Coordinates of N, CA and C in Angstrom, one line a residue:
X22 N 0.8 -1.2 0.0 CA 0.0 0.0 0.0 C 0.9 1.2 0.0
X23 N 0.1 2.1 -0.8 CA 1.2 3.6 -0.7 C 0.1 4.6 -0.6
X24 N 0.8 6.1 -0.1 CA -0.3 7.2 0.3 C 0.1 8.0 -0.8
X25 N -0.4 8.7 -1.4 CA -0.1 9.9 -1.9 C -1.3 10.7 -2.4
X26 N -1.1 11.9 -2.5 CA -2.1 13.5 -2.4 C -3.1 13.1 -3.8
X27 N -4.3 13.8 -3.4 CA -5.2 13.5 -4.4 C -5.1 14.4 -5.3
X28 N -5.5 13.9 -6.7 CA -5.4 14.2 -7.9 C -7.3 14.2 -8.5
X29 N -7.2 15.4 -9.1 CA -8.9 15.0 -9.9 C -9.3 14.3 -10.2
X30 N -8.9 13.1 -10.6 CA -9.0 12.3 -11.6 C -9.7 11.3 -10.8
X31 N -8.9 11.1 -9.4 CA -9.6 10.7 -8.2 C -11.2 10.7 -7.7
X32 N -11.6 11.6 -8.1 CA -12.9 12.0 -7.2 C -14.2 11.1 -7.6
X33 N -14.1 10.5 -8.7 CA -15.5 9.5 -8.7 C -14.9 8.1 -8.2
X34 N -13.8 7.8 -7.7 CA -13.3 6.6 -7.5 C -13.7 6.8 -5.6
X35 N -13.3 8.2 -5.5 CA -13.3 8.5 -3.7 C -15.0 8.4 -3.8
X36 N -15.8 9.2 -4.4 CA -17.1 9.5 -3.7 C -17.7 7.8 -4.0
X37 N -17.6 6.4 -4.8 CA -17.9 5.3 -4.7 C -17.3 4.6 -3.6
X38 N -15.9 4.9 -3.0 CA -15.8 4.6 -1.3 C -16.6 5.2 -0.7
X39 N -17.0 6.3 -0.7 CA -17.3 6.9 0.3 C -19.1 6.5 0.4
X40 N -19.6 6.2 -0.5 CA -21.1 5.8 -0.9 C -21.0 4.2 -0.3
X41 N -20.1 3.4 -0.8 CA -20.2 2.1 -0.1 C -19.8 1.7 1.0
X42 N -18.9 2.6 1.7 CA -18.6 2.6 2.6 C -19.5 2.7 3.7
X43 N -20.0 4.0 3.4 CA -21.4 4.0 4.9 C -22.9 3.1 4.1
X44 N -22.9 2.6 3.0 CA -24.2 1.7 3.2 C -23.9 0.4 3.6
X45 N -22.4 0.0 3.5 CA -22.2 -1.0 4.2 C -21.7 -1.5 5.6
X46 N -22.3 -0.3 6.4 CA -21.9 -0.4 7.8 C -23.6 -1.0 8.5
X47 N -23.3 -1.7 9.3 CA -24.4 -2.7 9.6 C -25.0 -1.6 10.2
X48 N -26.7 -2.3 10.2 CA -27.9 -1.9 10.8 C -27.8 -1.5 12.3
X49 N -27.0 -2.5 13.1 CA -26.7 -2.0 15.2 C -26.2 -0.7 14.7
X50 N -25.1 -0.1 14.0 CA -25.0 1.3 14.2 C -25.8 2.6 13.5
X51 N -25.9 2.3 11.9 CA -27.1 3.1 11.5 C -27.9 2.5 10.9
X52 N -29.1 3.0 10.8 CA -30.4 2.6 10.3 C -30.1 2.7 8.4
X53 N -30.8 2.4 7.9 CA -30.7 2.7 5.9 C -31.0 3.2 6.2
X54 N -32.2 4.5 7.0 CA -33.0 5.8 6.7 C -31.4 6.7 7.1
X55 N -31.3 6.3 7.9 CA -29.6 7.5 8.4 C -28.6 7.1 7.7
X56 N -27.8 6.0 6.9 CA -27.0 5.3 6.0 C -27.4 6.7 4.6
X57 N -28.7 6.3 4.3 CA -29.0 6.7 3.2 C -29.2 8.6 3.3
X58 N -29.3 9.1 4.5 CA -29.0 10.9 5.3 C -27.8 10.6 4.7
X59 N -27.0 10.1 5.4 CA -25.3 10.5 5.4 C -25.0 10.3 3.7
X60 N -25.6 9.5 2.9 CA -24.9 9.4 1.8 C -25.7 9.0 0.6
X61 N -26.4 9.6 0.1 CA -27.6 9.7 -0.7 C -27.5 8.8 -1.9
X62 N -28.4 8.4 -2.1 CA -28.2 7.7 -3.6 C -28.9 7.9 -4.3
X63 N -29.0 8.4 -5.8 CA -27.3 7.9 -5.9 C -26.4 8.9 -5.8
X64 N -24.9 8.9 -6.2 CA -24.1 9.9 -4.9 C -23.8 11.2 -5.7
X65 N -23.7 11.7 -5.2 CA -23.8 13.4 -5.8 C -22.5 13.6 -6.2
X66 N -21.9 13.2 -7.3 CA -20.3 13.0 -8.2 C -20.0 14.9 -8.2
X67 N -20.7 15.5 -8.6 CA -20.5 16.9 -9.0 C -20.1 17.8 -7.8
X68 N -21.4 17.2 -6.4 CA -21.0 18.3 -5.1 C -19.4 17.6 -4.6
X69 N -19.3 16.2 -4.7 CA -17.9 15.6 -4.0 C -16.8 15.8 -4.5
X70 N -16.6 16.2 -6.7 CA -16.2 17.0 -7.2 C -15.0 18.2 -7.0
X71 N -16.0 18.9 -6.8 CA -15.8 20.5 -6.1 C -15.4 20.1 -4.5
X72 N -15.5 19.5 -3.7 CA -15.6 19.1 -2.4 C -14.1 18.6 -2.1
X73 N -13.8 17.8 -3.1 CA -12.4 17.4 -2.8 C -11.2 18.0 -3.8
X74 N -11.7 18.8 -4.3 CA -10.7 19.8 -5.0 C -10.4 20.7 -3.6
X75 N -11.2 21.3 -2.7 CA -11.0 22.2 -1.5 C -10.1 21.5 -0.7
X76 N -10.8 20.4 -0.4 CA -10.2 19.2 0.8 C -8.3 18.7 0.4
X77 N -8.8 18.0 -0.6 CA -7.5 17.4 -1.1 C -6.8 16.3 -0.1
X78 N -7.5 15.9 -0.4 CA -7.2 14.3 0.7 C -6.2 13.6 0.3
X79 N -5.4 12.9 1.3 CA -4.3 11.6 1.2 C -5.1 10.9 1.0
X80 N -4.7 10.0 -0.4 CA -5.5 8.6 -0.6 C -4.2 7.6 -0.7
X81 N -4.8 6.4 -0.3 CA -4.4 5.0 0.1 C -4.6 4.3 -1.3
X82 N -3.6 3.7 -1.8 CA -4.2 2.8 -2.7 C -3.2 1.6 -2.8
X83 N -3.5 0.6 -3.1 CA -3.0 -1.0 -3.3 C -3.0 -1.4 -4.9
X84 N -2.3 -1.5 -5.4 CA -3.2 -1.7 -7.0 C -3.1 -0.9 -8.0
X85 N -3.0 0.5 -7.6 CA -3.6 1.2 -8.1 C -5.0 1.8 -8.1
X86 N -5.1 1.0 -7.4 CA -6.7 0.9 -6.7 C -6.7 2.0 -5.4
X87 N -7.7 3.7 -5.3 CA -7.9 3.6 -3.6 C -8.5 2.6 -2.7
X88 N -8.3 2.5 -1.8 CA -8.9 1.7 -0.8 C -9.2 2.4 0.5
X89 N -8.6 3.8 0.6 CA -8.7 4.6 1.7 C -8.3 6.4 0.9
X90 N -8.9 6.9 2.1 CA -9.1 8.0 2.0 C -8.7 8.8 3.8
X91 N -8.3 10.4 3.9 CA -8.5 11.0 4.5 C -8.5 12.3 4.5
X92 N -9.0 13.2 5.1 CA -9.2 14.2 5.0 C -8.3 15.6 6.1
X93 N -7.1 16.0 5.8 CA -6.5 17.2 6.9 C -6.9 18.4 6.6
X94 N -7.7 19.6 7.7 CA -8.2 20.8 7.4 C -6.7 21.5 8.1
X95 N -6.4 22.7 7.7 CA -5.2 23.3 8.4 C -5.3 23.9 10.1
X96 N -6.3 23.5 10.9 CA -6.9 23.6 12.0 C -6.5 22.4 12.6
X97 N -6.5 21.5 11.7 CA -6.3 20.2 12.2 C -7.3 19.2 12.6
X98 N -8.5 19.7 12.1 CA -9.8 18.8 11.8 C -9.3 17.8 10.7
X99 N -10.2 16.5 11.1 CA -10.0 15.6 10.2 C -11.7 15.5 10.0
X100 N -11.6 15.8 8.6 CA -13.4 15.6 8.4 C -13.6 14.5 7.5
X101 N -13.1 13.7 6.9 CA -13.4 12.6 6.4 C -11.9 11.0 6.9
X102 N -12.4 10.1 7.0 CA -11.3 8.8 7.2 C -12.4 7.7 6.8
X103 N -12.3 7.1 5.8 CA -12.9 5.9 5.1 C -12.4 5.3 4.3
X104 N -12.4 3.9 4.7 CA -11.9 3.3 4.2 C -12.4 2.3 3.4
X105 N -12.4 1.7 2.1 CA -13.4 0.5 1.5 C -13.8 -0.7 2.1
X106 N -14.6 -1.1 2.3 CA -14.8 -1.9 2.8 C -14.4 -3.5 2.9
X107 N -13.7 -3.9 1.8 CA -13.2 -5.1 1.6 C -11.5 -4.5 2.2
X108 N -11.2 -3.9 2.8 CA -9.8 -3.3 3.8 C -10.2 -2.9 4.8
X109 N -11.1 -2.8 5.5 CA -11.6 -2.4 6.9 C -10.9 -3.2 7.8
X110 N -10.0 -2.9 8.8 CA -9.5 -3.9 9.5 C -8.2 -4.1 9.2
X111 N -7.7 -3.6 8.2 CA -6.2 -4.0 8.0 C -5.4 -3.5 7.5
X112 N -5.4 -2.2 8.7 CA -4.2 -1.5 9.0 C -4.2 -0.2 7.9
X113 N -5.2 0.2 6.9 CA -5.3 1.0 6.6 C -5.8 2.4 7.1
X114 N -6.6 2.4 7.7 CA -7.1 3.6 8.2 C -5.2 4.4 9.2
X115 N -5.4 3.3 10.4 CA -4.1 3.2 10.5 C -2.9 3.9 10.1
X116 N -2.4 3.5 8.8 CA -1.4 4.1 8.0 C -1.9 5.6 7.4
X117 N -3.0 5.6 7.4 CA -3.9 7.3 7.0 C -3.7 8.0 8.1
X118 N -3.8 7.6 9.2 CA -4.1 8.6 10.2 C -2.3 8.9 10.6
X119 N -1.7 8.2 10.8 CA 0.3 8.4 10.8 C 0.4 9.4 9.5
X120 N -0.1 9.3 8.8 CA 0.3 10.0 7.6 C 0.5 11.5 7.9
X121 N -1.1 11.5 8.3 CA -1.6 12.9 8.6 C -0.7 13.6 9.6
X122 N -0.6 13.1 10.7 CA 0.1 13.1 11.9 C 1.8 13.5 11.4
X123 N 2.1 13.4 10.8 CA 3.5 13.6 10.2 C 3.5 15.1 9.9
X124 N 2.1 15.1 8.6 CA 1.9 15.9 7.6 C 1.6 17.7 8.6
X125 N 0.6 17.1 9.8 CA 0.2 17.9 10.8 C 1.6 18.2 11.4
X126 N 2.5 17.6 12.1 CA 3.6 18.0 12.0 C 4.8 19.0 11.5
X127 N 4.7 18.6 10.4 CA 5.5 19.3 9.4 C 4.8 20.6 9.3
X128 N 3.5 21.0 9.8 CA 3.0 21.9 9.3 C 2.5 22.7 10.9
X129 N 3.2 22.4 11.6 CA 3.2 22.9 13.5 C 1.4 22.6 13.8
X130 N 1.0 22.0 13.6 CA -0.4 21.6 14.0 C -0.4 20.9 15.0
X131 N -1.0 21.0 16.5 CA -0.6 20.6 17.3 C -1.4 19.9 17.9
X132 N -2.8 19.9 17.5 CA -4.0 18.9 17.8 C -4.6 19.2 16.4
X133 N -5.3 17.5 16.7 CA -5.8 17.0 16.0 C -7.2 17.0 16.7
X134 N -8.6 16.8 15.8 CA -9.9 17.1 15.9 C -10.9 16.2 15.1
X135 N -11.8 15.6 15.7 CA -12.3 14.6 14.3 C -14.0 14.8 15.3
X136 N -15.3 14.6 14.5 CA -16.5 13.9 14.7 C -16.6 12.6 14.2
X137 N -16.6 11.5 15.0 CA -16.0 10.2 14.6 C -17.5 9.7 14.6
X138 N -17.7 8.7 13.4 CA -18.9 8.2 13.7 C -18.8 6.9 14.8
X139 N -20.0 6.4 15.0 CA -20.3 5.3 16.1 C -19.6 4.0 15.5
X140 N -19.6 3.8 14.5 CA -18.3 3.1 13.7 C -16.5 3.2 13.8
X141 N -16.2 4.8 14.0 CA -14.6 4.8 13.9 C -14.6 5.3 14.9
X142 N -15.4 5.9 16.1 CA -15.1 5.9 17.4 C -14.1 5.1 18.4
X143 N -14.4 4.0 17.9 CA -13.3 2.7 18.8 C -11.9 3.1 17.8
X144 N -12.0 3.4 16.9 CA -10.9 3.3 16.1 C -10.1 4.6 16.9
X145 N -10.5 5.7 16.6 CA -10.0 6.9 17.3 C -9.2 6.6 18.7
X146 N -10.6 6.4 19.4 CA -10.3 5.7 20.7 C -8.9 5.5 21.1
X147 N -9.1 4.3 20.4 CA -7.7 3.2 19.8 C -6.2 4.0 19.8
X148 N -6.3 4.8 18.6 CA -5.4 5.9 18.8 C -5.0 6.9 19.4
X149 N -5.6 6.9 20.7 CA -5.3 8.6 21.4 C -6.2 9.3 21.8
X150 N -7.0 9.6 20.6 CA -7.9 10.7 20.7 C -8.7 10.6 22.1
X151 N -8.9 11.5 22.5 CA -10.2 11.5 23.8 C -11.2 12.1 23.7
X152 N -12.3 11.6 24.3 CA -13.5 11.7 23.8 C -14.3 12.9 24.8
X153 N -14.6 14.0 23.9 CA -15.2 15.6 24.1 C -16.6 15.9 24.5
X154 N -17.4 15.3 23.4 CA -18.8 15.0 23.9 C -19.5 14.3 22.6
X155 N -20.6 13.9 22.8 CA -21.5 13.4 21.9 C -22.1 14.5 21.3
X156 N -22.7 14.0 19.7 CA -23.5 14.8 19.4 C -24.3 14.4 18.3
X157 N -25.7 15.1 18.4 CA -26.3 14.4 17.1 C -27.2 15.4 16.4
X158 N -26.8 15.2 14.7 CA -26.8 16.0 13.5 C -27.6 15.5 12.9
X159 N -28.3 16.8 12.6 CA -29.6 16.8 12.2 C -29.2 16.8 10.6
X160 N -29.6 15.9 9.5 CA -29.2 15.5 8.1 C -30.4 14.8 7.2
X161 N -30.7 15.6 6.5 CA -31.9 15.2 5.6 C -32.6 14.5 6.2
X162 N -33.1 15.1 7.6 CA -35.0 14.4 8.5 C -34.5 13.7 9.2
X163 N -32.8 13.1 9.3 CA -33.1 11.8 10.4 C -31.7 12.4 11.5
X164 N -31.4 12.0 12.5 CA -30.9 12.6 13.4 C -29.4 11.3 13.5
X165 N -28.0 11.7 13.3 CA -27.3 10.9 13.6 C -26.4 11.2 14.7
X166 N -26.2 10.2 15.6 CA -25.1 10.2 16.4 C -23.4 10.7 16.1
X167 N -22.8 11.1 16.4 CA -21.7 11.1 16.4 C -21.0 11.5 17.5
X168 N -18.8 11.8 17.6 CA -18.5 12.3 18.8 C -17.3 13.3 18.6
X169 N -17.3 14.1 19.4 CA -16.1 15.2 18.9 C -15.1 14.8 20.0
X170 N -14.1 14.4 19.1 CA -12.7 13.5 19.9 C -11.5 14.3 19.7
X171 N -10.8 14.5 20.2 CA -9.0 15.1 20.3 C -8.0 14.4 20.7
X172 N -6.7 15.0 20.2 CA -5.6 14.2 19.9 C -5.0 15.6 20.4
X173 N -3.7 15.9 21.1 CA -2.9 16.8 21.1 C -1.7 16.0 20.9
X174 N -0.8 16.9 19.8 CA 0.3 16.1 19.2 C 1.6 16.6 19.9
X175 N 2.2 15.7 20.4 CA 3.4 15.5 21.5 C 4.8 16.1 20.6
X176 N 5.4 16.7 20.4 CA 6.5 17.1 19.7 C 7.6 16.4 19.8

């Protein structure tokens, strides 16, 4: 697996992770009515487009293939980490989040900030981050959980 900066060419390969990714997260954490809030179908190629030209995410790929994604704001918000679902579990997310952490680094950012869903919460967890408070976002009619988590980066 290798990381490197997103390219346009990218963006209908990232918004089909990012579409399969949350419809394939089981029913115990979201409902299809809240799956289908967070990620509409079918997926809006044009707003994700424009979305990730702004963002400009580290992508993950094996293959040639992405398999992961992330997202660094210069604040040090992470607003997107997804990873494909046939790699969940193995060590990708993982290698995204070091990446950032370097990148944050190199760029004196000294905390990191994420709304983690009820999915990558343990993940976060996992890594450091501590947990701020809960919250739940109101998204085309249906209401989803999430948690605002931090990381303060040790020098």
């Amino acid at each position: 697996m290798r990381i490197r900066a997103y390219r346009p060419s990218d963006s209908v390969e990232i918004t089909n992770l990012f579409h399969t990714s949350v419809h394939t997260i089981k029913q115990s954490f979201y409902s299809k009515e809240e799956r289908e809030a967070w990620a509409p179908t079918p997926p809006d190629y044009t707003g994700w487009k424009a979305r990730l030209l702004i963002k400009k995410p580290f992508v993950a790929l094996k293959k040639n293939r992405i398999i992961g994604f992330i997202e660094l704001e210069s604040d040090g918000h992470i607003d997107c980490l997804y990873v494909h679902p046939d790699y969940q579990g193995s060590g990708v997310a993982r290698q995204l989040l070091q990446h950032i952490l370097i990148v944050a680094q190199k760029k004196g950012i000294t905390r990191l900030h994420v709304e983690a869903s009820k999915v990558a919460m343990p993940f976060f967890k996992k890594s450091g981050f501590k947990l701020i408070k809960e919250n739940h976002i109101n998204l085309r009619g249906q209401s989803l959980l999430n948690y605002s988590m931090s990381w303060s980066i040790q020098p």
